[in-house]
Short mmCIF file of C-alpha atoms (C1' of nucleotides) in Angstrom, two decimals:
data_model
loop_
_atom_site.label_atom_id
_atom_site.label_comp_id
_atom_site.label_asym_id
_atom_site.label_seq_id
_atom_site.Cartn_x
_atom_site.Cartn_y
_atom_site.Cartn_z
CA UNK G 1 0.33 -0.25 0.50
CA UNK G 2 1.75 3.07 -1.51
CA UNK G 3 1.20 5.77 1.02
CA UNK G 4 -0.75 8.49 -1.53
CA UNK G 5 -3.32 6.06 -1.98
CA UNK G 6 -6.79 6.13 0.00
CA UNK G 7 -9.77 3.95 0.33
CA UNK G 8 -13.61 4.31 -0.24
CA UNK G 9 -16.10 2.37 1.46
CA UNK G 10 -18.83 2.12 -0.95
CA UNK G 11 -21.78 0.85 0.28
CA UNK G 12 -25.58 -0.04 -0.92
CA UNK G 13 -27.97 2.01 1.62
CA UNK G 14 -30.48 -0.54 2.98
CA UNK G 15 -29.77 -3.09 0.82
CA UNK G 16 -32.74 -5.62 0.11
CA UNK G 17 -34.99 -3.42 1.28
CA UNK G 18 -34.12 -1.58 -1.94
CA UNK G 19 -33.75 -4.64 -3.87
CA UNK G 20 -37.21 -5.56 -3.38
CA UNK G 21 -38.53 -1.98 -4.41
CA UNK G 22 -36.13 -2.10 -7.79
CA UNK G 23 -38.52 -4.45 -9.29
CA UNK G 24 -41.62 -3.26 -7.22
CA UNK G 25 -41.36 0.31 -7.63
CA UNK G 26 -44.48 0.70 -5.29
CA UNK G 27 -42.77 -0.18 -2.62
CA UNK G 28 -40.45 3.05 -2.70
CA UNK G 29 -41.25 5.12 0.05
CA UNK G 30 -43.22 3.13 2.14
CA UNK G 31 -42.09 1.65 5.64
CA UNK G 32 -40.55 -2.16 4.24
CA UNK G 33 -38.93 -4.20 6.41
CA UNK G 34 -37.16 -7.88 4.55
CA UNK G 35 -37.22 -10.25 7.18
CA UNK G 36 -34.80 -13.67 8.40
CA UNK G 37 -35.22 -16.89 7.10
CA UNK G 38 -38.58 -18.19 8.68
CA UNK G 39 -40.34 -15.12 8.74
CA UNK G 40 -38.42 -14.27 11.62
CA UNK G 41 -36.62 -11.41 12.31
CA UNK G 42 -36.16 -7.95 11.08
CA UNK G 43 -32.62 -8.17 8.59
CA UNK G 44 -33.47 -5.07 6.89
CA UNK G 45 -35.67 -2.09 7.08
CA UNK G 46 -36.53 0.99 4.67
CA UNK G 47 -35.60 4.84 5.52
CA UNK G 48 -39.39 4.37 6.69
CA UNK G 49 -39.41 2.30 8.46
CA UNK G 50 -35.86 3.02 10.70
CA UNK G 51 -37.93 6.65 11.33
CA UNK G 52 -40.40 4.43 12.80
CA UNK G 53 -38.60 2.58 15.32
CA UNK G 54 -37.63 -0.56 13.60
CA UNK G 55 -35.27 -2.29 15.47
CA UNK G 56 -32.55 -5.17 12.91
CA UNK G 57 -32.90 -8.31 14.41
CA UNK G 58 -36.31 -6.98 15.98
CA UNK G 59 -38.66 -10.96 16.12
CA UNK G 60 -41.42 -9.44 13.16
CA UNK G 61 -43.92 -11.32 15.36
CA UNK G 62 -43.64 -8.32 18.31
CA UNK G 63 -42.69 -5.43 15.89
CA UNK G 64 -45.64 -5.70 13.19
CA UNK G 65 -48.00 -5.74 16.77
CA UNK G 66 -46.22 -2.70 18.00
CA UNK G 67 -45.84 -0.57 14.49
CA UNK G 68 -49.16 -0.58 12.25
CA UNK G 69 -48.75 -0.37 8.62
CA UNK G 70 -45.40 -1.94 7.83
CA UNK G 71 -45.23 -3.75 4.66
CA UNK G 72 -42.76 -6.77 4.53
CA UNK G 73 -40.94 -8.78 2.14
CA UNK G 74 -39.64 -12.54 3.12
CA UNK G 75 -35.70 -12.60 1.93
CA UNK G 76 -34.85 -13.69 -1.42
CA UNK G 77 -30.73 -13.79 -1.39
CA UNK G 78 -31.60 -15.17 -4.90
CA UNK G 79 -32.26 -11.90 -5.94
CA UNK G 80 -29.92 -10.02 -3.45
CA UNK G 81 -27.02 -11.97 -4.51
CA UNK G 82 -26.77 -11.64 -8.37
CA UNK G 83 -27.49 -7.79 -8.12
CA UNK G 84 -24.83 -7.61 -5.66
CA UNK G 85 -22.71 -9.34 -7.80
CA UNK G 86 -23.89 -6.06 -10.88
CA UNK G 87 -23.01 -3.45 -8.22
CA UNK G 88 -19.53 -4.80 -7.39
CA UNK G 89 -18.98 -5.27 -10.99
CA UNK G 90 -19.11 -1.85 -11.67
CA UNK G 91 -17.74 -0.29 -8.68
CA UNK G 92 -14.67 -2.07 -9.82
CA UNK G 93 -14.17 -0.73 -13.30
CA UNK G 94 -13.46 3.23 -10.90
CA UNK G 95 -10.16 1.57 -8.89
CA UNK G 96 -8.03 -0.75 -9.87
CA UNK G 97 -7.92 -2.81 -6.12
CA UNK G 98 -10.98 -3.87 -4.93
CA UNK G 99 -12.52 -6.04 -2.20
CA UNK G 100 -16.12 -7.33 -1.79
CA UNK G 101 -16.07 -7.48 1.41
CA UNK G 102 -19.97 -8.23 1.94
CA UNK G 103 -22.91 -8.51 -0.12
CA UNK G 104 -23.68 -4.64 -0.15
CA UNK G 105 -20.32 -3.41 0.74
CA UNK G 106 -16.92 -2.49 -0.96
CA UNK G 107 -13.78 -1.17 -0.34
CA UNK G 108 -11.44 0.05 -2.76
CA UNK G 109 -8.20 1.82 -2.98
CA UNK G 110 -7.78 5.31 -4.91
CA UNK G 111 -5.07 7.23 -6.04
CA UNK G 112 -4.47 10.29 -3.68
CA UNK G 113 -5.90 12.46 -6.56
CA UNK G 114 -6.76 15.93 -5.79
CA UNK G 115 -9.87 16.10 -3.39
CA UNK G 116 -12.09 17.93 -5.98
CA UNK G 117 -11.25 15.05 -9.02
CA UNK G 118 -11.66 12.38 -7.03
CA UNK G 119 -15.27 14.15 -5.24
CA UNK G 120 -16.14 13.73 -8.87
CA UNK G 121 -15.07 10.43 -9.71
CA UNK G 122 -17.05 8.99 -6.66
CA UNK G 123 -20.14 10.81 -7.29
CA UNK G 124 -19.75 9.52 -11.69
CA UNK G 125 -19.45 5.90 -9.84
CA UNK G 126 -22.68 6.42 -8.09
CA UNK G 127 -24.93 7.73 -10.57
CA UNK G 128 -23.63 4.90 -12.36
CA UNK G 129 -25.02 2.64 -10.44
CA UNK G 130 -27.69 4.54 -10.07
CA UNK G 131 -29.00 4.66 -13.48
CA UNK G 132 -27.13 0.71 -13.93
CA UNK G 133 -29.00 -1.15 -11.12
CA UNK G 134 -32.26 1.23 -9.71
CA UNK G 135 -29.99 1.12 -6.03
CA UNK G 136 -28.41 4.07 -3.80
CA UNK G 137 -25.49 3.72 -2.63
CA UNK G 138 -23.15 6.05 0.09
CA UNK G 139 -19.27 6.81 -0.74
CA UNK G 140 -17.19 7.30 2.23
CA UNK G 141 -12.86 7.84 1.61
CA UNK G 142 -10.96 7.82 4.34
CA UNK G 143 -6.87 6.79 4.85
CA UNK G 144 -7.60 3.95 6.61
CA UNK G 145 -10.70 1.09 6.12
CA UNK G 146 -11.85 2.42 9.90
CA UNK G 147 -11.82 5.75 8.57
CA UNK G 148 -13.84 5.62 5.32
CA UNK G 149 -16.65 3.64 7.51
CA UNK G 150 -17.08 6.58 9.68
CA UNK G 151 -16.70 8.44 6.70
CA UNK G 152 -19.84 5.89 5.01
CA UNK G 153 -21.91 6.77 7.50
CA UNK G 154 -21.44 10.44 7.37
CA UNK G 155 -22.30 10.60 3.89
CA UNK G 156 -25.68 8.68 4.53
CA UNK G 157 -27.07 11.15 5.86
CA UNK G 158 -25.55 13.83 2.99
CA UNK G 159 -27.98 14.79 0.01
CA UNK G 160 -24.39 14.01 -2.59
CA UNK G 161 -24.28 10.74 -0.91
CA UNK G 162 -20.16 11.13 -0.77
CA UNK G 163 -17.94 12.65 2.48
CA UNK G 164 -13.99 12.85 2.09
CA UNK G 165 -12.83 12.52 6.06
CA UNK G 166 -10.06 14.61 4.92
CA UNK G 167 -12.46 17.42 3.79
CA UNK G 168 -12.86 18.12 7.65
CA UNK G 169 -9.81 20.82 9.19
CA UNK G 170 -8.51 19.51 11.94
CA UNK G 171 -10.40 21.42 14.76
CA UNK G 172 -13.69 19.83 12.89
CA UNK G 173 -12.11 16.25 12.72
CA UNK G 174 -11.87 16.41 16.07
CA UNK G 175 -14.96 17.66 16.89
CA UNK G 176 -16.16 15.54 14.88
CA UNK G 177 -14.64 12.49 16.71
CA UNK G 178 -15.99 13.41 19.83
CA UNK G 179 -18.93 12.73 18.80
CA UNK G 180 -18.76 9.34 17.39
CA UNK G 181 -19.31 6.71 20.68
CA UNK G 182 -17.23 3.42 21.14
CA UNK G 183 -20.14 1.59 20.02
CA UNK G 184 -19.81 3.26 15.86
CA UNK G 185 -16.23 2.24 15.44
CA UNK G 186 -15.86 -0.87 12.69
CA UNK G 187 -14.97 -3.41 14.94
CA UNK G 188 -16.16 -2.55 18.67
CA UNK G 189 -19.48 -4.54 19.71
CA UNK G 190 -21.91 -4.33 22.38
CA UNK G 191 -19.29 -5.96 25.05
CA UNK G 192 -15.48 -4.32 24.13
CA UNK G 193 -18.07 -0.57 24.24
CA UNK G 194 -18.87 -1.59 27.75
CA UNK G 195 -15.70 -2.58 29.10
CA UNK G 196 -13.81 0.64 26.71
CA UNK G 197 -16.53 2.76 28.19
CA UNK G 198 -15.94 1.65 31.74
CA UNK G 199 -11.60 2.17 31.36
CA UNK G 200 -12.91 5.98 30.92
CA UNK G 201 -12.91 5.75 26.72
CA UNK G 202 -16.68 6.47 25.50
CA UNK G 203 -15.76 8.62 22.45
CA UNK G 204 -13.68 7.72 18.94
CA UNK G 205 -11.15 10.43 20.12
CA UNK G 206 -10.72 9.38 23.17
CA UNK G 207 -9.87 5.48 21.78
CA UNK G 208 -7.12 7.62 18.84
CA UNK G 209 -5.77 9.17 21.95
CA UNK G 210 -5.33 5.80 23.82
CA UNK G 211 -1.56 4.95 24.65
CA UNK G 212 -1.44 1.82 21.80
CA UNK G 213 0.27 -0.73 23.92
CA UNK G 214 -2.48 -0.51 27.11
CA UNK G 215 -4.76 -1.31 24.77
CA UNK G 216 -3.10 -4.20 23.08
CA UNK G 217 -2.59 -5.50 26.78
CA UNK G 218 -6.20 -4.63 27.91
CA UNK G 219 -7.84 -6.18 24.81
CA UNK G 220 -6.17 -7.22 21.96
CA UNK G 221 -4.28 -6.90 19.15
CA UNK G 222 -6.83 -6.47 16.40
CA UNK G 223 -9.13 -3.27 18.75
CA UNK G 224 -4.86 -1.46 19.01
CA UNK G 225 -4.99 -1.91 14.91
CA UNK G 226 -8.10 0.28 15.70
CA UNK G 227 -7.42 2.90 17.35
CA UNK G 228 -4.66 3.36 15.30
CA UNK G 229 -6.62 3.82 11.68
CA UNK G 230 -8.55 6.26 13.75
CA UNK G 231 -4.88 8.31 13.70
CA UNK G 232 -5.01 7.76 9.95
CA UNK G 233 -2.87 5.01 10.31
CA UNK G 234 -3.61 2.26 7.70
CA UNK G 235 -3.32 -1.36 9.37
CA UNK G 236 -5.88 -2.90 7.81
CA UNK G 237 -4.63 -4.07 4.07
CA UNK G 238 -7.28 -4.24 1.39
CA UNK G 239 -7.73 -8.11 1.37
CA UNK G 240 -8.72 -8.38 -2.66
CA UNK G 241 -8.14 -12.46 -3.59
CA UNK G 242 -11.27 -14.62 -1.58
CA UNK G 243 -9.14 -16.19 0.47
CA UNK G 244 -9.60 -20.02 0.44
CA UNK G 245 -12.82 -20.53 2.95
CA UNK G 246 -12.17 -22.77 6.05
CA UNK G 247 -15.62 -23.69 6.67
CA UNK G 248 -18.41 -24.51 4.75
CA UNK G 249 -22.11 -23.96 7.21
CA UNK G 250 -25.38 -24.45 6.07
CA UNK G 251 -27.94 -24.53 9.69
CA UNK G 252 -31.78 -23.68 9.57
CA UNK G 253 -34.41 -23.15 11.99
CA UNK G 254 -37.94 -25.34 11.31
CA UNK G 255 -40.44 -23.82 10.70
CA UNK G 256 -42.30 -25.92 13.15
CA UNK G 257 -41.14 -28.57 16.16
CA UNK G 258 -40.96 -31.29 15.06
CA UNK G 259 -39.67 -35.21 16.74
CA UNK G 260 -38.94 -37.56 14.83
CA UNK G 261 -36.06 -39.52 14.19
CA UNK G 262 -37.23 -39.35 9.79
CA UNK G 263 -37.72 -35.57 9.93
CA UNK G 264 -35.25 -35.15 11.83
CA UNK G 265 -32.71 -36.65 9.44
CA UNK G 266 -34.73 -35.80 6.23
CA UNK G 267 -33.51 -31.81 7.11
CA UNK G 268 -29.83 -32.68 8.44
CA UNK G 269 -29.66 -34.24 5.02
CA UNK G 270 -30.79 -31.72 2.86
CA UNK G 271 -28.98 -29.46 4.66
CA UNK G 272 -26.03 -31.95 3.78
CA UNK G 273 -26.28 -32.12 0.12
CA UNK G 274 -26.22 -28.05 0.13
CA UNK G 275 -23.55 -27.78 1.77
CA UNK G 276 -22.45 -30.59 -0.02
CA UNK G 277 -22.66 -28.61 -3.54
CA UNK G 278 -20.70 -25.51 -2.47
CA UNK G 279 -17.84 -27.42 -1.27
CA UNK G 280 -18.41 -29.13 -4.77
CA UNK G 281 -18.62 -25.21 -6.50
CA UNK G 282 -15.77 -24.06 -4.64
CA UNK G 283 -12.43 -26.77 -5.51
CA UNK G 284 -13.06 -28.32 -1.97
CA UNK G 285 -13.26 -31.54 -0.08
CA UNK G 286 -13.76 -31.53 4.13
CA UNK G 287 -12.19 -33.98 6.51
CA UNK G 288 -14.20 -33.63 8.84
CA UNK G 289 -18.26 -33.87 9.22
CA UNK G 290 -19.76 -31.94 11.84
CA UNK G 291 -23.46 -32.26 13.20
CA UNK G 292 -25.65 -30.51 15.50
CA UNK G 293 -29.39 -30.53 16.30
CA UNK G 294 -31.18 -28.41 18.86
CA UNK G 295 -34.29 -27.42 20.54
CA UNK G 296 -36.42 -24.56 21.19
CA UNK G 297 -33.87 -22.46 23.58
CA UNK G 298 -37.27 -20.02 23.48
CA UNK G 299 -39.41 -23.17 24.92
CA UNK G 300 -38.77 -22.17 29.16
CA UNK G 301 -41.83 -25.18 29.21
CA UNK G 302 -40.09 -27.98 26.99
CA UNK G 303 -36.91 -29.98 28.03
CA UNK G 304 -34.06 -28.90 26.40
CA UNK G 305 -31.39 -30.33 24.57
CA UNK G 306 -28.75 -28.88 22.72
CA UNK G 307 -26.71 -32.24 20.58
CA UNK G 308 -23.40 -32.59 18.24
CA UNK G 309 -20.81 -34.76 16.63
CA UNK G 310 -18.30 -34.38 14.88
CA UNK G 311 -16.96 -37.03 12.60
CA UNK G 312 -13.00 -37.07 10.72
CA UNK G 313 -13.45 -39.12 7.58
CA UNK G 314 -11.20 -41.64 6.08
CA UNK G 315 -10.60 -38.82 2.69
CA UNK G 316 -11.59 -35.76 1.96
CA UNK G 317 -14.39 -35.74 0.55
CA UNK G 318 -17.29 -33.89 -0.83
CA UNK G 319 -18.99 -36.45 -2.43
CA UNK G 320 -22.66 -36.29 -1.43
CA UNK G 321 -23.45 -40.33 -0.07
CA UNK G 322 -20.56 -39.99 1.06
CA UNK G 323 -21.18 -37.85 3.35
CA UNK G 324 -25.01 -38.51 3.84
CA UNK G 325 -23.77 -41.83 5.31
CA UNK G 326 -21.53 -40.02 7.84
CA UNK G 327 -24.02 -37.20 8.52
CA UNK G 328 -26.69 -40.13 9.20
CA UNK G 329 -23.93 -42.11 12.09
CA UNK G 330 -23.23 -38.75 13.17
CA UNK G 331 -27.25 -38.23 14.10
CA UNK G 332 -28.09 -41.61 15.18
CA UNK G 333 -25.54 -40.90 17.34
CA UNK G 334 -26.83 -37.79 18.91
CA UNK G 335 -30.92 -37.43 18.41
CA UNK G 336 -32.66 -38.13 21.64
CA UNK G 337 -36.33 -40.11 21.52
CA UNK G 338 -39.11 -36.93 23.02
CA UNK G 339 -37.07 -33.93 22.15
CA UNK G 340 -38.54 -31.52 21.04
CA UNK G 341 -36.12 -30.02 17.55
CA UNK G 342 -36.35 -26.57 15.99
CA UNK G 343 -33.14 -26.30 14.76
CA UNK G 344 -30.31 -28.31 13.19
CA UNK G 345 -26.99 -27.93 10.78
CA UNK G 346 -24.20 -29.74 9.18
CA UNK G 347 -20.39 -28.38 9.72
CA UNK G 348 -17.80 -28.83 7.31
CA UNK G 349 -14.32 -28.15 7.98
CA UNK G 350 -10.45 -29.06 7.28
CA UNK G 351 -11.58 -28.18 4.42
CA UNK G 352 -8.85 -28.85 1.33
CA UNK G 353 -8.79 -28.30 -2.74
CA UNK G 354 -8.72 -30.82 -4.67
CA UNK G 355 -8.46 -32.50 -6.22
CA UNK G 356 -6.70 -34.57 -4.28
CA UNK G 357 -5.06 -38.16 -5.56
CA UNK G 358 -3.75 -39.68 -2.38
CA UNK G 359 -7.76 -41.28 -0.67
CA UNK G 360 -7.53 -43.73 1.62
CA UNK G 361 -6.14 -47.33 1.43
CA UNK G 362 -9.84 -48.84 0.74
CA UNK G 363 -10.54 -46.31 -1.23
CA UNK G 364 -11.87 -47.66 -4.85
CA UNK G 365 -11.03 -45.34 -7.08
CA UNK G 366 -13.02 -46.42 -10.13
CA UNK G 367 -16.19 -46.15 -7.62
CA UNK G 368 -14.44 -42.71 -7.03
CA UNK G 369 -14.47 -41.73 -10.36
CA UNK G 370 -18.02 -42.47 -10.77
CA UNK G 371 -19.25 -40.29 -7.97
CA UNK G 372 -17.53 -37.87 -9.02
CA UNK G 373 -19.64 -38.17 -12.03
CA UNK G 374 -22.64 -38.27 -11.03
CA UNK G 375 -21.76 -35.49 -8.21
CA UNK G 376 -21.48 -33.50 -11.05
CA UNK G 377 -24.69 -34.45 -13.76
CA UNK G 378 -26.69 -33.64 -10.14
CA UNK G 379 -25.37 -30.07 -9.75
CA UNK G 380 -25.84 -29.16 -13.37
CA UNK G 381 -29.46 -30.74 -12.87
CA UNK G 382 -30.02 -28.40 -10.59
CA UNK G 383 -28.52 -25.56 -11.81
CA UNK G 384 -30.67 -25.21 -14.85
CA UNK G 385 -33.96 -26.85 -12.91
CA UNK G 386 -33.65 -25.16 -9.80
CA UNK G 387 -32.50 -26.94 -6.40
CA UNK G 388 -33.60 -29.56 -4.79
CA UNK G 389 -34.83 -31.21 -8.76
CA UNK G 390 -32.74 -34.23 -7.75
CA UNK G 391 -31.98 -34.53 -4.48
CA UNK G 392 -31.67 -38.12 -1.79
CA UNK G 393 -34.92 -39.24 -1.35
CA UNK G 394 -33.94 -39.65 2.50
CA UNK G 395 -33.91 -35.60 2.62
CA UNK G 396 -37.70 -35.57 2.48
CA UNK G 397 -40.50 -34.93 -0.07
CA UNK G 398 -42.69 -33.28 2.42
CA UNK G 399 -41.12 -31.51 4.71
CA UNK G 400 -42.96 -30.65 7.52
CA UNK G 401 -40.28 -28.77 8.62
CA UNK G 402 -39.45 -26.56 6.30
CA UNK G 403 -39.15 -22.81 6.37
CA UNK G 404 -42.46 -20.62 6.50
CA UNK G 405 -41.52 -17.52 3.36
CA UNK G 406 -44.78 -16.52 3.26
CA UNK G 407 -43.79 -13.44 1.41
CA UNK G 408 -41.19 -14.15 -1.47
CA UNK G 409 -40.34 -11.74 -4.20
CA UNK G 410 -40.20 -13.55 -7.51
CA UNK G 411 -36.25 -13.61 -8.59
CA UNK G 412 -36.53 -11.10 -10.98
CA UNK G 413 -33.70 -11.93 -12.65
CA UNK G 414 -32.50 -15.03 -12.15
CA UNK G 415 -35.23 -17.09 -12.67
CA UNK G 416 -37.61 -16.87 -16.35
CA UNK G 417 -40.34 -17.82 -15.15
CA UNK G 418 -40.88 -16.21 -12.48
CA UNK G 419 -40.56 -13.12 -14.12
CA UNK G 420 -44.30 -14.09 -15.43
CA UNK G 421 -45.65 -14.36 -11.50
CA UNK G 422 -44.10 -10.47 -11.50
CA UNK G 423 -45.97 -9.92 -14.19
CA UNK G 424 -49.07 -11.14 -12.88
CA UNK G 425 -49.25 -9.43 -9.49
"C1'" DT Q 1 -47.77 -19.27 18.05
"C1'" DC Q 2 -43.87 -16.42 15.64
"C1'" DT Q 3 -37.25 -14.99 18.56
"C1'" DG Q 4 -31.90 -15.94 11.44
"C1'" DG Q 5 -27.70 -17.62 9.02
"C1'" DG Q 6 -23.25 -17.72 7.69
"C1'" DG Q 7 -18.01 -16.50 8.64
"C1'" DT Q 8 -13.46 -14.77 10.22
"C1'" DC Q 9 -10.22 -13.51 14.08
"C1'" DC Q 10 -7.47 -13.96 18.38
"C1'" DT Q 11 -6.39 -15.61 22.84
"C1'" DA Q 12 -6.09 -18.95 27.18
"C1'" DG Q 13 -5.01 -23.05 28.16
"C1'" DG Q 14 -3.56 -27.56 27.69
"C1'" DA Q 15 -1.84 -31.93 25.35
"C1'" DC Q 16 2.57 -33.24 24.25
"C1'" DC Q 17 7.73 -32.62 22.66
"C1'" DC Q 18 12.39 -32.63 23.56
"C1'" DT W 1 10.37 -26.76 51.37
"C1'" DC W 2 11.93 -27.14 47.04
"C1'" DT W 3 9.64 -29.73 41.28
"C1'" DG W 4 12.70 -26.23 33.95
"C1'" DG W 5 12.11 -23.85 29.71
"C1'" DG W 6 10.37 -23.48 26.08
"C1'" DG W 7 8.58 -24.62 21.70
"C1'" DT W 8 4.48 -26.28 18.29
"C1'" DC W 9 0.00 -28.48 17.56
"C1'" DC W 10 -4.81 -28.28 19.24
"C1'" DT W 11 -9.42 -26.78 20.83
"C1'" DA W 12 -12.73 -24.35 22.71
"C1'" DG W 13 -14.84 -19.67 23.56
"C1'" DG W 14 -15.34 -15.13 23.23
"C1'" DA W 15 -15.38 -11.33 20.44
"C1'" DC W 16 -16.41 -9.68 15.79
"C1'" DC W 17 -18.88 -8.69 11.13
"C1'" DC W 18 -22.94 -8.50 7.79
#
DNA sequence: TCTGGGGTCCTAGGACCC
DNA sequence: TCTGGGGTCCTAGGACCC
């Protein structure tokens, strides 16, 4: 990283809510909430819903009772993922170095231009994203990623939607930092904020001024970096290449409680098939499978149970059938009768990059080749005709445990057949 | 009745080795 | 009564992010 570069954080405003409004314009200007799986919690809110006091993560059944007149949509990740990719592609046209940080945010590393010139570039970026995708973005600029984040918060409140931290003069900058509570800083959550305030550090300006060795000693190297970044010392580099992931997890809460072993097995095998598909899509194989099941922690009147089992695989695998056998064995060892299960999940770890030829001595090479071809064919069919078109019989037909998603929008950009639904609405 | 899902990094402590 | 030191690897748990 050269001294003459700056970071810009491009962030889509109210991302999921904005995606819904792109294809359903009558939603613009309404108090809209997008809900998590099972329509459980609010995970995104339009500006108008925020103004009505709807909080991130609030249970939907409480919110809808408290705040009349809210509109809601179930989450539609296929749609959001596709629009996200469009935004990232456009942003990449404006900078040589880009880090896709989350589904709705990316960091750019830019040459340190004259501020006027830079502002012009970023306004153009914002206009182009708006014109090509319909989505509103805000852009914050700073000498470090942490400052770019803070600048982005300020940009959200400005008509132009672009804000450069360095545009503040020395005194004004200090005054801003004094007004920012530590809990608003990137990397400081509720716990750290509480511990910091106990030590008398309340504002961003106090954290920036704190002794780094003391922070390092009381907390961690991560928070010491954050403090340094607030001073304008860049410690958190841009991550351009997506690192090989370390684990794949697929877990869900059920639409309703499940008691039978058969239903629980259906859910576990469904999650497992999805996880194996993710492994294959990324050219990975797992050495360890971990399974977990749990009862509904919110029901104090029920017997609570959290069970889990880790299984080491004889050789790294991404074969659905082989992993399914391991998952079924794991479930047999942690299933308890009489429990009302609410959630289950599969975690694949010890990931290695395929292809791999070592295998175990007992492995039959020919059989494995056939399995590879089978998995490839299944993935191709499911890609083309929709998830779970071909699936394990043991993963269920009726799926009484399935998710509730009462109000999901069409996948406008990735499914031809759903455009007709959109038209009929 | 209804309360999400999927990740990463850091640290402390135990096991083990020489 | 006294009871090494230093290194690595692994795991669990805590904290954070969106």
